[in-house]
XYZ file of N, CA and C in Angstrom:
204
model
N 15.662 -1.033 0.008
C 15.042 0.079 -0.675
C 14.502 1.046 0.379
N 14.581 2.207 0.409
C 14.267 3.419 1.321
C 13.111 3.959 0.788
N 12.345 3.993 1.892
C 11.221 4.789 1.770
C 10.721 6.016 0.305
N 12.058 6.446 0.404
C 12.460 7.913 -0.365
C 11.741 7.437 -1.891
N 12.353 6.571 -2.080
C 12.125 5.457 -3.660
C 10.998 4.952 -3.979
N 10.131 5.330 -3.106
C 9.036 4.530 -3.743
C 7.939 5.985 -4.017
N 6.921 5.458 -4.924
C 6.039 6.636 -4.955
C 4.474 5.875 -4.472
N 4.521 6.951 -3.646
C 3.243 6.905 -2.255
C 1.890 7.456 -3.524
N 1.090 6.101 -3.360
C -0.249 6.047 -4.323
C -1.284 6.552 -3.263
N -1.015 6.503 -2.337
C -2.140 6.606 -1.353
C -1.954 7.511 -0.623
N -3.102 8.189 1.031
C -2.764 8.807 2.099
C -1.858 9.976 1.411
N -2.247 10.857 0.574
C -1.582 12.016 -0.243
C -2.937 13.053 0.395
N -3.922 13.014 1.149
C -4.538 13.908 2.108
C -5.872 13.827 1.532
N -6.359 12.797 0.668
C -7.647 12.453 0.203
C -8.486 11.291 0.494
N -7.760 10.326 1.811
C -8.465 9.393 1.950
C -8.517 9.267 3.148
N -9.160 8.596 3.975
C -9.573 8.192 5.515
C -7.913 8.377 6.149
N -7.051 8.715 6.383
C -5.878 8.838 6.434
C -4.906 10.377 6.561
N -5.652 10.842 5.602
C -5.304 12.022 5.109
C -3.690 11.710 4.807
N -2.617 12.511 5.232
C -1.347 12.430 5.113
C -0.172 11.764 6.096
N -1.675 11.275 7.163
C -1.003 10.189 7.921
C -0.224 8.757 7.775
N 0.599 8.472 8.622
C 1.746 7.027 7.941
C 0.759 6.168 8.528
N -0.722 5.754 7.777
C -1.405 4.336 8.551
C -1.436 3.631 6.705
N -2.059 2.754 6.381
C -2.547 1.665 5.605
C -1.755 2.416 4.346
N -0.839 2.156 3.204
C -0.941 2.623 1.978
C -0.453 1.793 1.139
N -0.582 2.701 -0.332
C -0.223 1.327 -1.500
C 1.004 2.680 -1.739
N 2.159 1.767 -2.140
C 3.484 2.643 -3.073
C 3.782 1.955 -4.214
N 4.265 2.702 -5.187
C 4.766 1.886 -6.633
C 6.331 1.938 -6.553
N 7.041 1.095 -6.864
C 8.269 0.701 -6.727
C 9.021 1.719 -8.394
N 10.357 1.377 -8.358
C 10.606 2.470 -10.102
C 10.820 1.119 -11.242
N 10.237 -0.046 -10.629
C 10.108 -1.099 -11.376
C 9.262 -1.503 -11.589
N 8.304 -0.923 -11.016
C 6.630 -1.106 -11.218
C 6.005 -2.073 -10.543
N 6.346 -2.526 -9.357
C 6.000 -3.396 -8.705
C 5.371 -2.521 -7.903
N 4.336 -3.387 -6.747
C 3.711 -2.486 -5.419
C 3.869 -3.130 -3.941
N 4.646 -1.976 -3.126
C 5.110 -1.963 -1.623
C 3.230 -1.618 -1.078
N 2.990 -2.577 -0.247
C 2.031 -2.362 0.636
C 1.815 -2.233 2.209
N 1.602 -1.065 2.749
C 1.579 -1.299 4.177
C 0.169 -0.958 5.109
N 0.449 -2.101 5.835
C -0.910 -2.287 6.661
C -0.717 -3.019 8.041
N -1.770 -3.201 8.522
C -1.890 -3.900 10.121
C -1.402 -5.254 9.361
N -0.573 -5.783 10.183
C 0.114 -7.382 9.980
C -1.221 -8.222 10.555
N -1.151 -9.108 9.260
C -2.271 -9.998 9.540
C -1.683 -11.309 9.828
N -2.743 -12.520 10.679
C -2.247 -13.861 11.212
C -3.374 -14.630 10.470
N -3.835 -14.416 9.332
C -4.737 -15.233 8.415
C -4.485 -16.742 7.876
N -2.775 -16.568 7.623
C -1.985 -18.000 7.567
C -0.970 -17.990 7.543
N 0.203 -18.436 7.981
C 1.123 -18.747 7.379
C 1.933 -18.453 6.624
N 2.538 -17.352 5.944
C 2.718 -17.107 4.179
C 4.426 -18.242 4.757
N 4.993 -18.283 3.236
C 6.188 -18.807 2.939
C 7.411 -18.062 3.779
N 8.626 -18.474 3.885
C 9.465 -17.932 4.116
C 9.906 -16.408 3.708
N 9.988 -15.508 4.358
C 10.444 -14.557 3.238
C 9.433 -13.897 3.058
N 7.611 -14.148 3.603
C 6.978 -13.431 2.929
C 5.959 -12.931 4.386
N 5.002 -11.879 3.797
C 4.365 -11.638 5.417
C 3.074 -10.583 4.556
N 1.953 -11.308 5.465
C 0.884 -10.909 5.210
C 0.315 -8.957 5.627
N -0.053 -8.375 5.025
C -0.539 -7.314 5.496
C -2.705 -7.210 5.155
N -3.069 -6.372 6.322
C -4.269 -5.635 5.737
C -4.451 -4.447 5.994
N -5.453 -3.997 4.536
C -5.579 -2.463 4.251
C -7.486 -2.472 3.952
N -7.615 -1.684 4.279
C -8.785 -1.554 3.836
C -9.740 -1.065 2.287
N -10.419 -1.403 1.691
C -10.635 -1.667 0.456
C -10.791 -0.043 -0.048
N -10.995 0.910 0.648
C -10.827 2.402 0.304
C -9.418 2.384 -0.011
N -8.076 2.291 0.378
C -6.670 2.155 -0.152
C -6.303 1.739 -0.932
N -7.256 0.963 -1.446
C -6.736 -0.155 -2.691
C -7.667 0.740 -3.867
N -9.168 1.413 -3.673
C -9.456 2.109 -4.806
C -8.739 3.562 -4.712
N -8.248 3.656 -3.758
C -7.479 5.323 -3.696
C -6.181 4.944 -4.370
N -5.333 3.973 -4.550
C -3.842 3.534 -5.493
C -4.789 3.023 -7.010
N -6.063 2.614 -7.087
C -6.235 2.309 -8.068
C -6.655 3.356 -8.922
N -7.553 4.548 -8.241
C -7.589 5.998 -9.113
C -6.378 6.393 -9.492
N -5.113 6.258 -8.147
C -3.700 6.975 -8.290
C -3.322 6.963 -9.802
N -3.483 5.273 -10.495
C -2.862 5.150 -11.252
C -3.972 5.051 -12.742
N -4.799 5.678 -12.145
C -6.125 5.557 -13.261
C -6.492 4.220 -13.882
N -6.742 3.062 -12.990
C -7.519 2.106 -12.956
C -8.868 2.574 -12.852
């Protein structure tokens, strides 16, 4: 899936970020959510899977996005 495809919830020039490519939440056109952040070493995840962190301003800036 390309970048292009997803819709950017976050870092749209209203949060610690502004329109910079650091921490964001994206919604997939299936309604799922792409997250990107500093790679974290907290544990382990499964095969296939990989930890990120964002800071808790990104997560209420995708949660206004979508009027949570």
């Amino acid at each position: 899936m390309a970048r292009e495809e997803l819709n950017r919830l976050t870092g749209n020039g209203n949060g610690e970020c502004g329109q910079g490519d650091c921490p964001n939440v994206y919604r997939t056109a299936s309604g799922s959510f792409v997250v990107q952040g500093e790679v974290s070493d907290a544990f382990a995840p499964p095969t296939g899977e990989g930890l990120v962190e964002i800071p808790e301003s990104v997560l209420r800036e995708a949660f206004d996005a979508l009027g949570w």
